[in-house]
Coordinates of C-alpha atoms and ligand atoms in Angstrom, one line a residue:
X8 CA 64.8 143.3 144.7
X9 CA 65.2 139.7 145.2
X10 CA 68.0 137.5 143.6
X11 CA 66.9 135.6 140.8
X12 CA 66.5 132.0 141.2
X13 CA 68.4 130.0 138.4
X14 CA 65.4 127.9 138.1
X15 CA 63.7 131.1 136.5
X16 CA 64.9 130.4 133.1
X17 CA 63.6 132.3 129.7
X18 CA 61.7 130.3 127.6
X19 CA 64.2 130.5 124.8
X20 CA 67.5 129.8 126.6
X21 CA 69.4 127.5 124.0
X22 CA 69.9 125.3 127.4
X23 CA 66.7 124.9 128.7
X24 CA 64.6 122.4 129.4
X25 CA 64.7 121.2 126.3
X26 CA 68.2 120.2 126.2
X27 CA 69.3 119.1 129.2
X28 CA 73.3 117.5 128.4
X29 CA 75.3 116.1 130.2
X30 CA 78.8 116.6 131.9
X31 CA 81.0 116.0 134.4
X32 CA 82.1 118.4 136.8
X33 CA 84.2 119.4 140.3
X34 CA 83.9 122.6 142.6
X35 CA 86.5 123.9 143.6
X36 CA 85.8 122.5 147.7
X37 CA 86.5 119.5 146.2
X38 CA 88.8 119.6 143.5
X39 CA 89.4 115.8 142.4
X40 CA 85.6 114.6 142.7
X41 CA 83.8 114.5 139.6
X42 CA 80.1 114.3 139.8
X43 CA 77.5 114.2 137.2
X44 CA 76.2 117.0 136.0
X45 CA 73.1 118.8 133.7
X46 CA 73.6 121.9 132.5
X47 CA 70.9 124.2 133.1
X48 CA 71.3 127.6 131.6
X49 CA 74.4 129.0 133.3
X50 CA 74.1 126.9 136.0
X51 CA 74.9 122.7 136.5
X52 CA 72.8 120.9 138.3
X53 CA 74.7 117.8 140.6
X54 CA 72.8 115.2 139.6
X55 CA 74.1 112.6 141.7
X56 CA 73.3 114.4 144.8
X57 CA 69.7 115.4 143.4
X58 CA 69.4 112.0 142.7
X59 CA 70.8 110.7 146.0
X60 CA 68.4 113.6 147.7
X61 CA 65.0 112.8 145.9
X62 CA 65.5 108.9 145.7
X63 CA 65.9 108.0 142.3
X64 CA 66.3 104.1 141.3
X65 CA 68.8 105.0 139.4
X66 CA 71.4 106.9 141.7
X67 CA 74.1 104.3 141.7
X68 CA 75.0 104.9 137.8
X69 CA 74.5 108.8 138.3
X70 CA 77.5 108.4 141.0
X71 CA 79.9 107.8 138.7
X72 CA 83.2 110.2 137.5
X73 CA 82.0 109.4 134.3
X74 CA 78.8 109.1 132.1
X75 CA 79.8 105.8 131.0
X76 CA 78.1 103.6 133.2
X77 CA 74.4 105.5 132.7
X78 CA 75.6 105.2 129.0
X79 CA 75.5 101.5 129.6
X80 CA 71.7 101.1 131.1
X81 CA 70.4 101.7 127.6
X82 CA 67.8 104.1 126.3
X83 CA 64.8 103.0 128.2
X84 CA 66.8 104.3 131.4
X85 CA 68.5 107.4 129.4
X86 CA 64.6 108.3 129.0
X87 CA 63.3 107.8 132.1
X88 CA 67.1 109.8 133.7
X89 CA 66.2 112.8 131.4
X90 CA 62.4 112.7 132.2
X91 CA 63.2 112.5 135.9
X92 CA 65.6 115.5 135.3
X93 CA 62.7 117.9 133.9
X94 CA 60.3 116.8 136.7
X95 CA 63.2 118.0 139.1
X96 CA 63.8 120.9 137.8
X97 CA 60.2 122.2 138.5
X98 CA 61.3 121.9 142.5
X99 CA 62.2 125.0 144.2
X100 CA 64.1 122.6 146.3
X101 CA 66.6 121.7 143.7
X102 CA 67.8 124.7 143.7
X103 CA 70.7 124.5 146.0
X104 CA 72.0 121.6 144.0
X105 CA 72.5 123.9 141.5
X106 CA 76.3 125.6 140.4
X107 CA 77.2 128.6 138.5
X108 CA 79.1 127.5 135.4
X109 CA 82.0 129.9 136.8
X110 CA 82.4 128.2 140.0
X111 CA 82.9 124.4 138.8
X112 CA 85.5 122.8 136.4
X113 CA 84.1 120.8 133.7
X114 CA 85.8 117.5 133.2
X115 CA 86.0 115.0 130.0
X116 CA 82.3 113.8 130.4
X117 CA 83.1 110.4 129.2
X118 CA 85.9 107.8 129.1
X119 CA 86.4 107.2 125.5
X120 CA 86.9 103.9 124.1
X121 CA 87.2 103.2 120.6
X122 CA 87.8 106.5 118.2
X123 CA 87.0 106.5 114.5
X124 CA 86.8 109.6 112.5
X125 CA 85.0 110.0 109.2
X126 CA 85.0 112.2 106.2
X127 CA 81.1 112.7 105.4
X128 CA 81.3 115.6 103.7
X129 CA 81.0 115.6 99.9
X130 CA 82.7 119.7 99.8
X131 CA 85.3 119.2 102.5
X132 CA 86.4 116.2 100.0
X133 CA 85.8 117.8 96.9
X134 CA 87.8 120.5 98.2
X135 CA 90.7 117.9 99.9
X136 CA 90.8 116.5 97.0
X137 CA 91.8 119.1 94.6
X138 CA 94.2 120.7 97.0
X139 CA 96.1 117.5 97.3
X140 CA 95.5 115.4 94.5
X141 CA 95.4 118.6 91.5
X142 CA 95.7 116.3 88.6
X143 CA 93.1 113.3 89.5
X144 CA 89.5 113.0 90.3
X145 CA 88.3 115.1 93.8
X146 CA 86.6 112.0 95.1
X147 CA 87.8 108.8 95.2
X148 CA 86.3 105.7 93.3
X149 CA 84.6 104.8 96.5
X150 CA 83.9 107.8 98.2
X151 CA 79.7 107.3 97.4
X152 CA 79.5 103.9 97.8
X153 CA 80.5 103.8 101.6
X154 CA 81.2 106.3 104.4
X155 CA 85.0 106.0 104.4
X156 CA 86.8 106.6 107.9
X157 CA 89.8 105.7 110.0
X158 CA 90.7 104.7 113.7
X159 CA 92.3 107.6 115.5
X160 CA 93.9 107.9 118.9
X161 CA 90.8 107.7 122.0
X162 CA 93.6 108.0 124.6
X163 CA 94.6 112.0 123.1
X164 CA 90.7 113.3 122.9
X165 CA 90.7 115.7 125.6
X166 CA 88.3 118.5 127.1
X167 CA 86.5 121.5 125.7
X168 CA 89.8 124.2 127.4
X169 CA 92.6 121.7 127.3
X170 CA 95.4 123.6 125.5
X171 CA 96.9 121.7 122.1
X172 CA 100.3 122.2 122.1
X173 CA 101.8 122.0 118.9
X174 CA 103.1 118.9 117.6
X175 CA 106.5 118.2 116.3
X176 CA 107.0 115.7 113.5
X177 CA 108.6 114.9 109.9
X178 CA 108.0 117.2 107.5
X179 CA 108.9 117.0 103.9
X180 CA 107.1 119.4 100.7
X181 CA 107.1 118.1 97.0
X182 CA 110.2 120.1 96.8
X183 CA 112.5 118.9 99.1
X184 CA 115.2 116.4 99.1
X185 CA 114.7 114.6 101.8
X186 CA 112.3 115.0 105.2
X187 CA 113.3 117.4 107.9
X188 CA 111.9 117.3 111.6
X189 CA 110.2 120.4 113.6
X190 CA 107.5 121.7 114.8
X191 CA 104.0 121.5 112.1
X192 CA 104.0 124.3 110.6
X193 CA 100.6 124.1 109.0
X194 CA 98.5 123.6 112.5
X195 CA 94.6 123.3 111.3
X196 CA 91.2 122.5 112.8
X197 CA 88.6 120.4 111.8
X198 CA 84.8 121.2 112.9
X199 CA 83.2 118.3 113.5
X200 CA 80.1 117.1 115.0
X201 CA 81.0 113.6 117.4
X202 CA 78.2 110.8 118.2
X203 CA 79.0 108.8 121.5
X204 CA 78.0 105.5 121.8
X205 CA 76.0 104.2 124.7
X206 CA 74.6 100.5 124.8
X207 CA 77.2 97.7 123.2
X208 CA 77.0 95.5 120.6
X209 CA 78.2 92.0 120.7
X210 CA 81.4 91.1 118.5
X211 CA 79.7 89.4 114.8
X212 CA 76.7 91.4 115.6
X213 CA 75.9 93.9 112.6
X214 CA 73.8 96.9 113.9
X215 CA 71.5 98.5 111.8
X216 CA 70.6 101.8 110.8
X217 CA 67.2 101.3 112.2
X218 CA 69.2 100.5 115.6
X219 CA 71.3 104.2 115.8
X220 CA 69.2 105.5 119.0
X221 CA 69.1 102.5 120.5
X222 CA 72.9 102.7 120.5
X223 CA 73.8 106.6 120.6
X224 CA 73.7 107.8 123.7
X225 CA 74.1 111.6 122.0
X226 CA 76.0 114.2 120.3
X227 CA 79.2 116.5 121.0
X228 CA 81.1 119.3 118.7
X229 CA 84.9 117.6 118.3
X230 CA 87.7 119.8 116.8
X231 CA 90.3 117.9 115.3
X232 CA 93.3 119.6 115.3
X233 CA 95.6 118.3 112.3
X234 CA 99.2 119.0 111.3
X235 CA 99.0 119.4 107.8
X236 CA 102.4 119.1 106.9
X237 CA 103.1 115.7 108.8
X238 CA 99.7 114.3 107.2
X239 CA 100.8 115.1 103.8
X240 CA 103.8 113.5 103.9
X241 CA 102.7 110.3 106.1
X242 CA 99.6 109.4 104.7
X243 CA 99.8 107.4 101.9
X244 CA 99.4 104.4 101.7
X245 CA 97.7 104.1 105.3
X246 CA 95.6 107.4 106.0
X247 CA 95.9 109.6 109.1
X248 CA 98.6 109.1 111.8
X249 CA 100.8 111.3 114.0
X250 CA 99.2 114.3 111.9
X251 CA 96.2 113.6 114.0
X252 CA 97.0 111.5 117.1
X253 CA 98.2 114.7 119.3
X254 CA 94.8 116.1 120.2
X255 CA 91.4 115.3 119.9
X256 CA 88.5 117.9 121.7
X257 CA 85.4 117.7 122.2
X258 CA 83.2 119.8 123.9
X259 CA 82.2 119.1 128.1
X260 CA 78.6 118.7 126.9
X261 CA 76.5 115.6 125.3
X262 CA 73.8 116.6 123.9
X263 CA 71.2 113.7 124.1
X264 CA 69.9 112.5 121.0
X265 CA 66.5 113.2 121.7
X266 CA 66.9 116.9 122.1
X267 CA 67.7 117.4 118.5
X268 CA 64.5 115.2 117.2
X269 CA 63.5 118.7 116.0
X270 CA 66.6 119.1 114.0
X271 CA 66.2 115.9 111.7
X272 CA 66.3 116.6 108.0
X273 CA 66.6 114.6 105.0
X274 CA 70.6 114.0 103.7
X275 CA 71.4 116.0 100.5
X276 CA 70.1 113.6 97.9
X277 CA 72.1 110.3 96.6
X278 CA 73.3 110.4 93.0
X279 CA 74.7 106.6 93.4
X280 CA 72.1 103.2 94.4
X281 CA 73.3 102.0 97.7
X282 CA 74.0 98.6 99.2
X283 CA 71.0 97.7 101.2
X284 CA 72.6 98.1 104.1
X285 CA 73.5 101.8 103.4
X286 CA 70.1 102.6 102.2
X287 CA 68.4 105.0 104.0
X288 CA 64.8 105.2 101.9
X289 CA 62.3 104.6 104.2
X290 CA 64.0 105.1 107.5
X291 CA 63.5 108.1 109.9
X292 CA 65.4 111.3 108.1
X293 CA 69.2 110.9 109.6
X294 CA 70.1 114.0 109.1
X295 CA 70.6 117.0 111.4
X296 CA 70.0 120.7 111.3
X297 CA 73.1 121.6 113.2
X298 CA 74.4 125.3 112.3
X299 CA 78.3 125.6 113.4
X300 CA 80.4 128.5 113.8
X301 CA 83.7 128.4 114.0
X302 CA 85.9 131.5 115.7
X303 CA 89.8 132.4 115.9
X304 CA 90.4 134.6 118.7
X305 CA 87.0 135.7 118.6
X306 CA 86.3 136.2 115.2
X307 CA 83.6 134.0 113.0
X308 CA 85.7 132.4 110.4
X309 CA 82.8 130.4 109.0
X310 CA 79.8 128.6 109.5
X311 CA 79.7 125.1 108.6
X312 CA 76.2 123.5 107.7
X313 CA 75.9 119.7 109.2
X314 CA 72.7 119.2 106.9
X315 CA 74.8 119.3 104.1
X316 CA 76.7 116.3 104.7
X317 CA 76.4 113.2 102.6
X318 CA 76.8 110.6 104.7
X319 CA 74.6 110.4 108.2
X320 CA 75.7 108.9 111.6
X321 CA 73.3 105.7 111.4
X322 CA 74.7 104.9 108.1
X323 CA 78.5 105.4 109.9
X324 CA 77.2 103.1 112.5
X325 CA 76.1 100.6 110.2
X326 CA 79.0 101.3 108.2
X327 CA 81.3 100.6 111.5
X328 CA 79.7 97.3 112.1
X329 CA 79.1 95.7 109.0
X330 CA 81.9 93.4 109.1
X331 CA 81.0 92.3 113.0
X332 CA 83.0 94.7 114.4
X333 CA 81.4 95.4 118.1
X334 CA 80.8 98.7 119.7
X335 CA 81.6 99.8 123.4
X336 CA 80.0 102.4 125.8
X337 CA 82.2 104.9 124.9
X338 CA 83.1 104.3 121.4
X339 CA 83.2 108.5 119.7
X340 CA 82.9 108.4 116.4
X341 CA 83.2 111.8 114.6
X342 CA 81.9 113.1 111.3
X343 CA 84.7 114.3 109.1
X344 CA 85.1 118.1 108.3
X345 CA 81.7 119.7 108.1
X346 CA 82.0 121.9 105.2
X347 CA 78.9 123.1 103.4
X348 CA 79.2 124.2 99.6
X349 CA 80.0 127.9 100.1
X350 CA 83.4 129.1 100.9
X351 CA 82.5 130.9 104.1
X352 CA 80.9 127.7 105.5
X353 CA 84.3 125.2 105.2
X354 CA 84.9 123.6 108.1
X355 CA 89.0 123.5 108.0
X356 CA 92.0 126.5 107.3
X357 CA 93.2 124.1 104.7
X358 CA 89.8 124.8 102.7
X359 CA 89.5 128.4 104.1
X360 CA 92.6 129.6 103.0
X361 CA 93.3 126.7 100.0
X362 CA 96.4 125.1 101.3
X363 CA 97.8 128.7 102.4
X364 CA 97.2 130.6 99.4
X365 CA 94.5 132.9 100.3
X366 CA 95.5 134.3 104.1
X367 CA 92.2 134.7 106.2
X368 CA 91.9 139.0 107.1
X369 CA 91.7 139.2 110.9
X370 CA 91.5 141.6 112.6
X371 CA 94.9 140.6 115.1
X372 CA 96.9 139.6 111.7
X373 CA 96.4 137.8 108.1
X374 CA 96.0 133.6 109.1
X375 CA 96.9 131.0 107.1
X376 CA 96.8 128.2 110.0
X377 CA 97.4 128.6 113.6
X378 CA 99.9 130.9 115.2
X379 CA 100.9 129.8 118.8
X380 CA 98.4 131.7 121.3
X381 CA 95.9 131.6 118.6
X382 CA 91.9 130.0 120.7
X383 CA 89.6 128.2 118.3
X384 CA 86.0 128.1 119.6
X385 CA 83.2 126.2 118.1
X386 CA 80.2 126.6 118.8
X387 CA 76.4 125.6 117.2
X388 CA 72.9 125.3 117.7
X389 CA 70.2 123.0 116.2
X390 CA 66.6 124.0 115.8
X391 CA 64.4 122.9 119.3
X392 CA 60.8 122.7 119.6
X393 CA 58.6 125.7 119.2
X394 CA 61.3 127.9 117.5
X395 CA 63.5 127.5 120.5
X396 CA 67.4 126.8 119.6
X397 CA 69.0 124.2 121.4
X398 CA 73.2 124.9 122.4
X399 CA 76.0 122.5 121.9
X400 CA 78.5 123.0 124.5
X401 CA 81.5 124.8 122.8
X402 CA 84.3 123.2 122.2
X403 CA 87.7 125.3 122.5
X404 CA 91.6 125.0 122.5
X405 CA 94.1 127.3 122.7
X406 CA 97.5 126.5 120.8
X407 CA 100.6 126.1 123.4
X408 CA 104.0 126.6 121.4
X409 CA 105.9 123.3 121.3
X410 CA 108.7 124.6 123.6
X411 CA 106.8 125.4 126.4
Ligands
LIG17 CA1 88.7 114.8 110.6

């Protein structure tokens, strides 16, 4: 029987040729090149040499180690890249350019600029809310009047397999006299959904909603890991710090914006009038079908809906810039929590288990947050054309004991 050729894809393979992200990879001949690559089913195609091999105009930026510099070109070239891509893959010829996912390493597919994370999610901060402020109002006084957010740390955002090792810090619980220091010993996740920004803007320049895929290259899953116990004690008056810095992941894969045109959906509907600026009446639907799962050693712990969040990622973007701030190829900005209104779809342990009073049942032992050797895997899939489902690359991490 003859070997299959990996150009012989099914129809409904969530990374067909419909999808079509990008990484960066090496093989193990040569270790410390990184090359540009598509993933293609279970395989990656090296697009540089493709490119190189087949003539495109547009090899140079395919060269790179990183995405960044195609991220630059704009979307007229990211279309005519991803078209040229397809047409490829129709060669038999290609086929040698094409490794099995098992035989490359998959490197951080971008360099990452500026980091700002959100909190979009209406139930994730319902929920924060009432966990950490009992006596108040769940939502802030703001919280539906603009998408709040805060810078993080773009130097700590690491790979899809990179292990988190667990982060030391001050700790101190309503209780105690007086802070101690050790390793967190409430290690969380967030599942998140991370939009990477390709063409700049220049400093004073707002950028508009209307503007979002002209600037957004495309779309990752992100996992950030929180201490719980250093956040609740640092964060007033400031927000997020060394709670957060230590780790960042995203998954080896961007998913161009275009695959997921399928996917748009209407945000849950406003209860509060908007600032012009904000409003989104009249603009393509910014919201995106994107069904999450998140697993602990294996085992589903929930699936998070990204359709219910409140706030989308063109009104972040516009958000982000309003005050003239500019944006670089590279700049990641992440969603918040995605955490739909059902308990099994919250996208965090704090919310899973309420701050530690409910224990999660798995089947290796009852979790509150992370034990050391514990993996966290998301994973998700938006709807495609013609009922076919279009993969995120996973994003994973396994939890190194601080020790080690
Ligand atoms: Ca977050």
């Amino acid at each position: 029987m003859p070997e299959q050729s990996p150009l012989d894809l099914a129809e409904d393979d969530p990374f067909g040729l419909h999808n079509l992200p990008y990484g960066v990879f090496s093989t193990a001949d040569e270790p410390d090149r990184r090359r540009i690559g598509v993933r293609y089913g279970d395989h990656v195609l090296d697009v540089h040499t493709a490119a190189s091999a087949l003539g495109s105009p547009h090899s140079d930026v395919l060269a790179r180690p990183t995405l960044n510099a195609l991220m630059a070109m704009g979307r007229p070239v990211w279309q005519a890249v991803r078209a040229d891509i397809r047409t490829w893959l129709g060669y038999p010829a290609i086929e040698p350019f094409l490794h099995p996912l098992t035989d490359v390493t998959l490197r951080l597919p971008f360099e990452v600029a500026d980091y700002v994370d959100f909190y979009a999610s209406e139930h994730h901060a319902t929920n924060v809310g009432r966990i950490f402020r009992p006596d108040g109002e769940p939502l802030t006084p703001n919280w539906k009047h603009l998408p709040i957010g805060y810078h993080g740390r773009s130097g700590t955002v690491v790979v899809s397999g990179t292990p988190v090792r667990r982060p030391s810090g001050q700790r101190k619980a309503p209780a105690d006299p007086a802070p101690g220091f050790g390793p967190t010993q409430r290690l969380d996740i967030e599942a998140e959904v991370g939009f990477v920004v390709g063409s700049p803007s220049a400093l004073g320049e707002q950028v508009p909603q209307s503007a979002f895929r002209d600037h957004v290259f495309g779309v990752c899953l992100l996992n950030d890991w929180s201490a719980r116990d250093i956040q609740a004690w640092e964060y007033v008056p400031l927000g997020p710090f060394l709670g957060k810095s230590f780790a960042t992941s995203v998954s080896a894969w961007i998913t161009p914006l275009e695959a997921l045109d399928e996917a748009r959906t209407a945000p849950p509907a406003r209860d509060h009038e908007l600032l012009p600026y904000l409003d989104d009446s009249g603009l393509e639907p910014g919201g995106l079908d994107i069904r999450i799962t998140v697993a602990i050693n294996g085992h589903t712990v929930s699936e998070p809906p990204f359709s219910t969040m409140y706030w989308t990622a063109a009104q972040q973007l516009a958000h982000m810039t309003v005050n003239g701030a500019s944006l670089r190829t590279g700049d990641l900005f992440a969603s918040g929590t995605v955490s739909g209104p059902r308990p099994e779809e919250r996208g965090c342990l704090l919310e899973l288990t309420w701050a530690g009073r409910d224990a999660l049942e798995l089947p290796g032992g009852n979790r509150t947050f992370l034990e050391d050797d514990d993996e966290v895997t998301l994973t998700a899939w938006a709807p495609g054309p013609g009922g076919v489902r279009i993969g995120l690359g996973e994003v994973t991490g396994r939890i190194v004991p601080n020790g080690r």
